[in-house]
Short mmCIF file of C-alpha atoms in Angstrom, two decimals:
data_model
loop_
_atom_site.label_atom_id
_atom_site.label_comp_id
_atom_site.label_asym_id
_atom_site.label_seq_id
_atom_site.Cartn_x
_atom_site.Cartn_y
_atom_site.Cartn_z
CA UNK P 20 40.13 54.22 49.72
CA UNK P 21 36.57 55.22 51.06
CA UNK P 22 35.87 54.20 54.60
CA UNK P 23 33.21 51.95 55.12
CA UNK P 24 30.34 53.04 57.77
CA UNK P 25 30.02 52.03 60.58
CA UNK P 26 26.57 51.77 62.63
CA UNK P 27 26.60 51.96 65.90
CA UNK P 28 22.69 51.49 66.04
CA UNK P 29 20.84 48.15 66.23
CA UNK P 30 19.28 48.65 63.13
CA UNK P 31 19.63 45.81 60.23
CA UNK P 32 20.37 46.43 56.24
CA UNK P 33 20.35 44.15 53.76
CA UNK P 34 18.28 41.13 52.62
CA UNK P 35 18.18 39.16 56.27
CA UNK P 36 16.71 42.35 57.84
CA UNK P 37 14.55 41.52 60.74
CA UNK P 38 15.92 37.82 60.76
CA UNK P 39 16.64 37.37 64.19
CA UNK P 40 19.67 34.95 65.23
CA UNK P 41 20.91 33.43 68.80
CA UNK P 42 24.66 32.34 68.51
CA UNK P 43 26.31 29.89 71.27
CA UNK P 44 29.45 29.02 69.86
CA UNK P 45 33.31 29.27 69.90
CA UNK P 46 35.99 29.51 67.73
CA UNK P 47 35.52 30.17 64.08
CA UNK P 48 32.86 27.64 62.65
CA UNK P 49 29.73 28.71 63.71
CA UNK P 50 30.73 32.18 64.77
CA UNK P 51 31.92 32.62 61.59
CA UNK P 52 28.36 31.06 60.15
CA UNK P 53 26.23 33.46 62.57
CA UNK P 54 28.87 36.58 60.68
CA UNK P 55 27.85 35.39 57.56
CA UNK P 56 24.09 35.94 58.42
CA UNK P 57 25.03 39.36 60.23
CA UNK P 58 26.36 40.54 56.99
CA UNK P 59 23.23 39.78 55.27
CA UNK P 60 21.41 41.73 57.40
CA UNK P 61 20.20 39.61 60.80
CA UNK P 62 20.55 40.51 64.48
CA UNK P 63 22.81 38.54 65.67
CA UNK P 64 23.10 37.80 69.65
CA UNK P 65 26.14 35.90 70.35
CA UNK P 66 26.14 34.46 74.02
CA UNK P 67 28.74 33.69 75.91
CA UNK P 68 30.05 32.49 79.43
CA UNK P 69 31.31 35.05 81.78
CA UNK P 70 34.71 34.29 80.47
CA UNK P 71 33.92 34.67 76.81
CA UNK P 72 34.18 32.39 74.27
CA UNK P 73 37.60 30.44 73.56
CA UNK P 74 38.89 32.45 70.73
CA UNK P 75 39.02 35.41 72.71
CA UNK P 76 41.91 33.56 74.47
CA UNK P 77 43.68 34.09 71.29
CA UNK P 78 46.51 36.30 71.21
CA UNK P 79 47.50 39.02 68.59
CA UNK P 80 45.24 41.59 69.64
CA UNK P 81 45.58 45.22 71.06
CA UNK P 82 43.60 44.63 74.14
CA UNK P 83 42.87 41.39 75.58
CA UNK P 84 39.96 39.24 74.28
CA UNK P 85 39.68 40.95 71.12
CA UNK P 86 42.39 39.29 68.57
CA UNK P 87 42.04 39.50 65.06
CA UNK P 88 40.12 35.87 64.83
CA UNK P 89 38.20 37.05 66.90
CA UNK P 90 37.28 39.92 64.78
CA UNK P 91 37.65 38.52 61.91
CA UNK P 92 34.58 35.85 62.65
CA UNK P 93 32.22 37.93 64.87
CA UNK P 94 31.75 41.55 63.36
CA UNK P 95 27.77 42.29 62.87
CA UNK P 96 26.77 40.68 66.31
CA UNK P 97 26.01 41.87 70.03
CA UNK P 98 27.83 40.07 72.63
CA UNK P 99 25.48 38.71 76.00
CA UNK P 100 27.15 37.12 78.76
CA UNK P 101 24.76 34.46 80.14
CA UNK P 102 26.02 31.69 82.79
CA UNK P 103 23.89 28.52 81.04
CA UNK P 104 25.28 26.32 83.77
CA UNK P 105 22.71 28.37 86.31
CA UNK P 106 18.70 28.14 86.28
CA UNK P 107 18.71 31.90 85.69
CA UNK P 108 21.27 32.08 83.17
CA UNK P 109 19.31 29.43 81.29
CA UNK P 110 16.33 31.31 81.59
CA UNK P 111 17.79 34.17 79.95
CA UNK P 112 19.14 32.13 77.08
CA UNK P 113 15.50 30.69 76.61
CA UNK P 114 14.31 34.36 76.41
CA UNK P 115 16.47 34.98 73.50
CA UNK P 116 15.68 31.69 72.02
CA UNK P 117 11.35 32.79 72.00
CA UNK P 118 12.28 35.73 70.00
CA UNK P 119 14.72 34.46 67.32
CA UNK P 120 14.62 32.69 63.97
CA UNK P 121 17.68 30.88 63.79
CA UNK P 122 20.05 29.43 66.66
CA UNK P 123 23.61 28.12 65.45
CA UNK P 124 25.90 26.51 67.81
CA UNK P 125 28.52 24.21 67.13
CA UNK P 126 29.03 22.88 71.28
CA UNK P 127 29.64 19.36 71.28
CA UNK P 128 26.41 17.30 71.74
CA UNK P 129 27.21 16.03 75.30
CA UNK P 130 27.51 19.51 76.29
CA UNK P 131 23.90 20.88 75.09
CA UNK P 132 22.70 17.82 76.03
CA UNK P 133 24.52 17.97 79.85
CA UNK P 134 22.85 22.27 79.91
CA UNK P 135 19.61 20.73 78.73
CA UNK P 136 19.86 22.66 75.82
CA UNK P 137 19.82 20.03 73.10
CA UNK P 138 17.31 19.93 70.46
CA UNK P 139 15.55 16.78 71.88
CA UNK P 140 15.19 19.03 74.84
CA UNK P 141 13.97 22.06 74.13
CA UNK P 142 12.37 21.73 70.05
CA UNK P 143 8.94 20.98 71.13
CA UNK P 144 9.35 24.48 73.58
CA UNK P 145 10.06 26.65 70.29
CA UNK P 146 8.47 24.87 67.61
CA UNK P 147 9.23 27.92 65.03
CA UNK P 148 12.96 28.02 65.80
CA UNK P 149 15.52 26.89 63.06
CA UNK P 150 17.78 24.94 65.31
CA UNK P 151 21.66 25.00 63.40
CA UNK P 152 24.09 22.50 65.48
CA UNK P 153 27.16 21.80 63.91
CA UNK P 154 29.90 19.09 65.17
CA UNK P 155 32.80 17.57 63.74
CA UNK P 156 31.10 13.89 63.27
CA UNK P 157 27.65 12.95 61.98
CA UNK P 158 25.34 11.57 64.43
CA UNK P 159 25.10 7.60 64.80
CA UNK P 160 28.66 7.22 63.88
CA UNK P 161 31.01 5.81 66.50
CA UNK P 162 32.92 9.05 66.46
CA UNK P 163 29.68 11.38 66.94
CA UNK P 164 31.28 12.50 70.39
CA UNK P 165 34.55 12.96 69.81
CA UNK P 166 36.09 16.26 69.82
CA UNK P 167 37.06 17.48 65.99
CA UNK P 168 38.66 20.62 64.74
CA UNK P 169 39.59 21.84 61.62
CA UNK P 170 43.16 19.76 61.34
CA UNK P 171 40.97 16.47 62.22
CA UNK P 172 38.69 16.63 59.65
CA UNK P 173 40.81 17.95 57.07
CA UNK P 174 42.57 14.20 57.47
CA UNK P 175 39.16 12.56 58.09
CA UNK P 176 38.04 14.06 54.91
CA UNK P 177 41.28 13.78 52.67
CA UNK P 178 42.41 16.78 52.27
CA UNK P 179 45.96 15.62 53.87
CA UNK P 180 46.00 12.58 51.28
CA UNK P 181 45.59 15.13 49.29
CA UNK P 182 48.48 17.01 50.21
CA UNK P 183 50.10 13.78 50.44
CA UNK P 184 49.76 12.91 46.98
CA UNK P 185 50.84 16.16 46.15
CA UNK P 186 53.87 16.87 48.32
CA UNK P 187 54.66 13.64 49.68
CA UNK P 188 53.66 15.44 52.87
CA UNK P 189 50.36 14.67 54.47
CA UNK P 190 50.46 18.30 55.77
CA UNK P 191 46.90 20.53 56.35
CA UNK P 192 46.51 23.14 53.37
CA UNK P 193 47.18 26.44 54.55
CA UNK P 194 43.87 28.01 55.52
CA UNK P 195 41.29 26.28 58.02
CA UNK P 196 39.37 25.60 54.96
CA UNK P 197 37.06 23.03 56.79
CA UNK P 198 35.67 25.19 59.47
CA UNK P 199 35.63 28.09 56.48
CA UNK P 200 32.95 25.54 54.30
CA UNK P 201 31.45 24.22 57.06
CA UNK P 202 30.43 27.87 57.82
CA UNK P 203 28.88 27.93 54.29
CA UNK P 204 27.18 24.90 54.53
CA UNK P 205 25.47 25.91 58.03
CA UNK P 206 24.46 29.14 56.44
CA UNK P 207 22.74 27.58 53.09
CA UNK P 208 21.03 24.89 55.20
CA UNK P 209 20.02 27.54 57.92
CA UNK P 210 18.46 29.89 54.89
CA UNK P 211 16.78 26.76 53.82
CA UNK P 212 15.12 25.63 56.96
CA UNK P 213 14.00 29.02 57.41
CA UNK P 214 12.19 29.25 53.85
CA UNK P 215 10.77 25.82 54.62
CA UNK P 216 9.22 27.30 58.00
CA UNK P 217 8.00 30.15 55.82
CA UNK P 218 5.96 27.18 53.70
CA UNK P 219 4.98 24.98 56.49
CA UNK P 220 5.03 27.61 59.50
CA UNK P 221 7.51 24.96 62.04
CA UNK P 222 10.91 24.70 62.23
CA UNK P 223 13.36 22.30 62.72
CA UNK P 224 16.72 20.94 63.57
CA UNK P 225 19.54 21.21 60.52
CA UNK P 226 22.43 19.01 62.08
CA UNK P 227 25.85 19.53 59.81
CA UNK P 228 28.42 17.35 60.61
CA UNK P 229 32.27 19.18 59.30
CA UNK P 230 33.88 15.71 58.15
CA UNK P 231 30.99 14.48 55.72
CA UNK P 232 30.48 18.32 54.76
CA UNK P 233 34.21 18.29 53.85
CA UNK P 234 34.27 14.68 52.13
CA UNK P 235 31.60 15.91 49.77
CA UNK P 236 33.25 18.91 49.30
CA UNK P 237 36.60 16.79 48.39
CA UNK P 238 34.84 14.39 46.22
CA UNK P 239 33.31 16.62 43.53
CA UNK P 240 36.63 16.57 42.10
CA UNK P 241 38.49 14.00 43.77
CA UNK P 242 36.15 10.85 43.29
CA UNK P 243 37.20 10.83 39.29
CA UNK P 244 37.47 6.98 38.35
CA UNK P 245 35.59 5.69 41.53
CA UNK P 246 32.39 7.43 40.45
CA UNK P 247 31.87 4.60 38.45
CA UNK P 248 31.12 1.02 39.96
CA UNK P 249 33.62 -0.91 39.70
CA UNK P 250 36.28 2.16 39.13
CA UNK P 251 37.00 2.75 35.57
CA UNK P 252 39.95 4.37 37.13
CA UNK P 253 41.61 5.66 39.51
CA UNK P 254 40.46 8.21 41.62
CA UNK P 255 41.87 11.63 42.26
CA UNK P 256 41.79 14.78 40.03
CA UNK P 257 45.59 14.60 37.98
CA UNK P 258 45.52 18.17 37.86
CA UNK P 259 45.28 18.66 41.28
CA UNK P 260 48.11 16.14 41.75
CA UNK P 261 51.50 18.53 40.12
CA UNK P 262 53.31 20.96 41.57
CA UNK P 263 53.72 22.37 38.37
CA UNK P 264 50.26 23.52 38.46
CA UNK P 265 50.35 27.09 40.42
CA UNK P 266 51.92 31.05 39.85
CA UNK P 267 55.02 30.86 37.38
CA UNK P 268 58.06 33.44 37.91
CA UNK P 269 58.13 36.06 34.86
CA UNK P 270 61.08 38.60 33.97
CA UNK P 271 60.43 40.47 37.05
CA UNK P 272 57.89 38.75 39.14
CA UNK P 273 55.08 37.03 39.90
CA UNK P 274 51.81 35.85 37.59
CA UNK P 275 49.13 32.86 37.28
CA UNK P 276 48.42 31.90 33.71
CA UNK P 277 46.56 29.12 33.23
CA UNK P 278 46.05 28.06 29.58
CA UNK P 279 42.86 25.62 28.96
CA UNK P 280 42.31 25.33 25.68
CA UNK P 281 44.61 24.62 22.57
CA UNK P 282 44.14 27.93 21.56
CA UNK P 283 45.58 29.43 24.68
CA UNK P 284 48.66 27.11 24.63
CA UNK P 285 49.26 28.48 20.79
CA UNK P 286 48.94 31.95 21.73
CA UNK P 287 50.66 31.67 24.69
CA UNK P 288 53.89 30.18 23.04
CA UNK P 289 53.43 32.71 20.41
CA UNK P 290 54.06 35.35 22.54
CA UNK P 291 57.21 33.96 24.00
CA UNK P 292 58.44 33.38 19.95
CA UNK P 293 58.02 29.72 20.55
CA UNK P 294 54.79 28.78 18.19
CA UNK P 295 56.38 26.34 16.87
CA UNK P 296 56.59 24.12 19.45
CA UNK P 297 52.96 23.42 19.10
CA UNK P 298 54.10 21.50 15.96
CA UNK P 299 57.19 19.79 17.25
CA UNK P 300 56.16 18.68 20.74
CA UNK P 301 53.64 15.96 19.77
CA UNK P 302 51.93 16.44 23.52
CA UNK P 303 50.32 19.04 22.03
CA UNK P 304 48.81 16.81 19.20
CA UNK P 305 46.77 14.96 21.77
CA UNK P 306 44.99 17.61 23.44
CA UNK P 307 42.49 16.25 24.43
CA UNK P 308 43.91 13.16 26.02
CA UNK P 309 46.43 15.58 28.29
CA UNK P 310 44.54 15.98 30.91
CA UNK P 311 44.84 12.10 32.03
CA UNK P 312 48.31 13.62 33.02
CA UNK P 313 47.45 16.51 34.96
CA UNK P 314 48.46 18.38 32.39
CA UNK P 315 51.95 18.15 33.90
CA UNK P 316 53.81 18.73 30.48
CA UNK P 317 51.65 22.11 29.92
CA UNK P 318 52.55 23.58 32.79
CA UNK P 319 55.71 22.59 32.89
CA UNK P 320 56.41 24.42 29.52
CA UNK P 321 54.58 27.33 30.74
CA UNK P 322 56.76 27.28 33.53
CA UNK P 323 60.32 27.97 31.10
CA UNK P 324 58.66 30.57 28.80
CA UNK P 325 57.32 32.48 31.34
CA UNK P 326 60.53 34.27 31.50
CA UNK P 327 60.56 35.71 28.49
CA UNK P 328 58.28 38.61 28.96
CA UNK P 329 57.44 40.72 31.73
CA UNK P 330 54.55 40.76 34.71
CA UNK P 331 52.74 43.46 32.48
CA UNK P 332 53.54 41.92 28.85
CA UNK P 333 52.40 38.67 30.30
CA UNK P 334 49.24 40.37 31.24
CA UNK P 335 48.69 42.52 28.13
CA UNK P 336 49.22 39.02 25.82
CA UNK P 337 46.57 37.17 28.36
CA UNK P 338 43.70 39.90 27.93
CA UNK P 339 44.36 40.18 24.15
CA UNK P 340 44.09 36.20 23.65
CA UNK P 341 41.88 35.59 26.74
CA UNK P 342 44.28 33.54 28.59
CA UNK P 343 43.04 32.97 32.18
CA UNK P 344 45.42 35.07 34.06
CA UNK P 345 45.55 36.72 37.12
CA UNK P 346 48.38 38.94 39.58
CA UNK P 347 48.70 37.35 42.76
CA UNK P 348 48.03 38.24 46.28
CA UNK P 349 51.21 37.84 48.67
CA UNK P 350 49.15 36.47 51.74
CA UNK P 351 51.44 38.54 54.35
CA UNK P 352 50.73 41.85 51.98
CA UNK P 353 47.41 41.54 50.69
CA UNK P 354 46.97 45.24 50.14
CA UNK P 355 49.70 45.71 47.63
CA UNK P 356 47.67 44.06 45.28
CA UNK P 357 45.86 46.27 43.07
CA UNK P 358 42.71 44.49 42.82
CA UNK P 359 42.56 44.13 46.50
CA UNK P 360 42.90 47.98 46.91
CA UNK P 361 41.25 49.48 44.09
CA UNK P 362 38.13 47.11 45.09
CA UNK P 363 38.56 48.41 48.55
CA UNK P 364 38.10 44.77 49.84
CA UNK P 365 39.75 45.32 52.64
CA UNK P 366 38.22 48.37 54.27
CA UNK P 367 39.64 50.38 57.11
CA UNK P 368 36.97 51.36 59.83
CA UNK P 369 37.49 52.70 63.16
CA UNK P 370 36.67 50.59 66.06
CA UNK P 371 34.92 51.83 69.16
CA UNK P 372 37.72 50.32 71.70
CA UNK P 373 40.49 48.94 69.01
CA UNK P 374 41.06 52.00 66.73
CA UNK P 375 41.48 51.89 63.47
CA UNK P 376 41.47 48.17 61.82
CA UNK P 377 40.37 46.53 58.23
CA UNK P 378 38.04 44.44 57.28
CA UNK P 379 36.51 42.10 55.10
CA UNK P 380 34.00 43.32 52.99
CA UNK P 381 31.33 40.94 51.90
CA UNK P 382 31.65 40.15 48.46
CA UNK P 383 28.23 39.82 46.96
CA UNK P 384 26.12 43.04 45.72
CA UNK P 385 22.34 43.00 45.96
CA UNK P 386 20.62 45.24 43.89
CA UNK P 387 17.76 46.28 46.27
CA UNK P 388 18.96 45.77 49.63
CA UNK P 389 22.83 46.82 49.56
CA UNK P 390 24.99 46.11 52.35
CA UNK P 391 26.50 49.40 53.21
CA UNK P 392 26.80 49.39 56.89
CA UNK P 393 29.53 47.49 59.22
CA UNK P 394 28.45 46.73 62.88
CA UNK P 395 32.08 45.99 64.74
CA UNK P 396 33.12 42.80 66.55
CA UNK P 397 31.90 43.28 70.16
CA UNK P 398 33.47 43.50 73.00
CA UNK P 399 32.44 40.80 75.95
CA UNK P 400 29.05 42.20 76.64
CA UNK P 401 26.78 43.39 78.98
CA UNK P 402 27.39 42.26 83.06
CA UNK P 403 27.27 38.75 84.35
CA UNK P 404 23.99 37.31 84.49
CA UNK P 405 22.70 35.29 87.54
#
C-alpha cells in the first residue's frame, strides 16, 4: 500500500480551495460536515473551549483527547481554543467569522442564542457569511429545544420501527447513520448557499434539522402505499422487511448475491444444477408480482443453494451472468478485504503526536483538482484565549 501525504502546510487542494470555514461544534455531526468540506479542499478552523470539544472526552485513544472519533471526524482542520463565554474570546470568534465563507455549528439554539452568537444576532454583522446550524428538531416545533442525538432521532424518524418490523426489536441500526446523513445534508445545503451568494453576493442562514433530514431520508423507500392519498397500501418497503435479505454462507464462507431479474434467478440456480426449479416452483412464474413479498421466497432459495459452490465459484458464476455480487467486509477486519486494500481505502499516515494510524480516504476523484494531500486531526490548539 502507498502512503498517503501528508501536509503539514496550510495550503488547500482540491475543488473548495480558498473556501474558508469556521467550525463550533461537538461530537460527530457537524464536525464531521466541516471534514467533509476539509477534504474538498477548505480551511477549516474548528474552535473550541479551553477544554475541547466533547468527543475528545472519548476514550480509545493513545493520548488523551485524541480518540479515534475524534480523528475520524476532524482530520483537514486547525484547532483554536477561544473562551466564547468572555467579551474577548467572542471577539476572537467574530474575527474568524469576517474572514470565512461558511460557519457550521450544530450547538443547541439556546446556547448560541445565550453567547449571542445566534443568527438573529449576528447575520446582519456578516451579511456574506453562509451561516450552517444544525439541531436535532426543526424550528417552531414543540421539540425545537430539546436535546437530540443520533439514537433519538433514529426513533423520531423510524428507523427503530424499522428495525422493529424487521427484528421484532426496535433496536438502532448499527452505525450512527443519522448524524452520518445529517453531515451530508449540511454539506449539500452549505455548497448551495454558497453558490447562491456567488449569484446574489449575500448569504444566509441554512437551518437543518437531523429528525426531518432523517424522515425524508426513511421515506424514499419506506412511504410505499401511503404515497398515495388514501393509501393504496400499506406502507413500508417488503424487501427491507426479511431477514432473508442479506450475505448467504457458501462452501467455505461468506458472499452477497443478490439476484434482480428473472434472468439472474435462472442462472443462478443453474449454477447450483437446480434450473429446473424455475419450472417447478410456480413463485417464479409470477415474477413480477414477487416483490409484494419482499421477495422472501427468492432469497430464501438463494439462501440453500448457496452451498453448493464455493466463495470464488460463486463469484466467477456472478461476473459471467452479471449477478449483483459482492465479498463482504467483516466490520472488526476491514482490511482483509481485498477491495478495501487493493483500493488502499484505508490509508496508513503518520501522525505528528499519534504515530502511525489509517484513514479514510475520500472516495470521489476529480479530474482537475485531485485530492492528494491529508492534513491530520489536530491536537487542542493554540493557548487559551482571554
Amino acid at each position: 500500500m502507498t502512503r498517503l501525504s501528508v501536509d503539514t502546510t496550510e495550503s488547500s487542494f482540491g475543488p473548495l480551495a480558498g473556501v474558508k470555514v469556521v467550525e463550533l461544534a461537538s461530537v460527530v455531526m457537524a464536525p464531521y460536515a466541516a471534514e467533509l468540506l476539509g477534504d474538498l479542499g477548505a480551511e477549516v478552523v474548528k474552535v473550541e473551549p479551553p477544554t475541547g470539544e466533547l468527543a475528545r472526552q472519548y476514550p480509545g485513544g493513545r493520548t488523551p483527547g485524541m480518540g479515534p472519533l475524534f480523528m475520524n471526524s476532524n482530520m483537514n482542520k486547525r484547532s483554536v481554543v477561544c473562551d466564547l463565554k468572555s467579551d474577548g474570546g467572542r471577539q476572537d470568534f467574530f474575527d474568524l467569522l469576517a474572514e470565512a465563507d461558511i460557519f457550521v455549528t450544530n450547538q443547541r439554539p439556546q446556547a448560541l442564542t445565550k453567547l449571542g452568537i445566534s443568527y438573529d444576532q449576528i447575520g446582519e454583522r456578516f451579511p456574506a457569511l453562509v451561516y450552517c446550524s444544525a439541531q436535532g428538531f426543526r424550528r417552531g416545533s414543540a421539540q425545537y429545544e430539546q436535546a437530540a442525538y443520533d439514537e433519538i432521532v433514529q426513533s423520531a424518524a423510524g428507523l427503530t420501527s424499522a428495525m422493529d418490523y424487521l427484528t421484532g426489536n426496535p433496536s438502532c441500526v448499527p452505525s450512527i447513520i443519522a448524524d452520518k446523513l445529517s453531515s451530508l445534508a449540511i454539506l449539500g445545503s452549505a455548497l448551495a448557499a454558497l453558490h447562491s451568494r456567488t449569484v446574489t453576493g449575500r448569504g444566509q442562514e441554512v437551518n437543518v434539522p437531523m429528525v426531518d433530514t432523517i424522515f425524508a431520508f426513511t421515506m424514499v423507500e419506506h412511504l410505499a402505499g401511503n404515497t398515495f392519498a388514501p393509501p393504496t397500501g400499506d406502507g413500508g418497503y417488503s424487501i427491507a422487511f426479511n431477514v432473508e435479505h442479506g450475505d448467504v454462507r457458501a462452501s467455505d464462507g461468506t458472499i452477497a448475491i443478490h439476484p434482480y431479474s428473472l434472468q439472474n434467478m435462472r442462472d443462478l440456480l443453474a449454477a447450483a444444477g437446480q434450473e429446473e426449479r424455475m419450472d417447478t416452483d410456480p413463485y417464479f412464474a409470477d415474477w413480477a408480482n414477487t416483490a409484494t413479498d419482499g421477495r422472501k421466497h427468492v432469497y430464501e432459495v438463494v439462501r440453500e443453494v448457496a452451498p453448493s459452490l464455493s466463495v470464488e465459484e460463486w463469484a466467477t458464476v456472478c461476473q459471467k451472468h452479471s449477478i449483483p455480487m459482492a465479498l463482504p467486509v467483516d466490520i472488526m477486519d476491514p482490511l482483509s478485504n481485498d477491495y478495501v486494500r487493493e483500493g488502499d481505502l484505508l490509508p496508513e499516515v503518520s501522525h505528528s503526536t499519534e504515530g502511525d494510524i489509517r484513514v479514510r480516504r475520500y472516495p470521489v476523484q476529480f479530474s482537475g483538482t485531485p485530492l492528494t494531500t491529508y492534513h491530520e486531526a489536530p491536537r487542542l490548539g493554540g493557548a487559551v484565549r482571554h
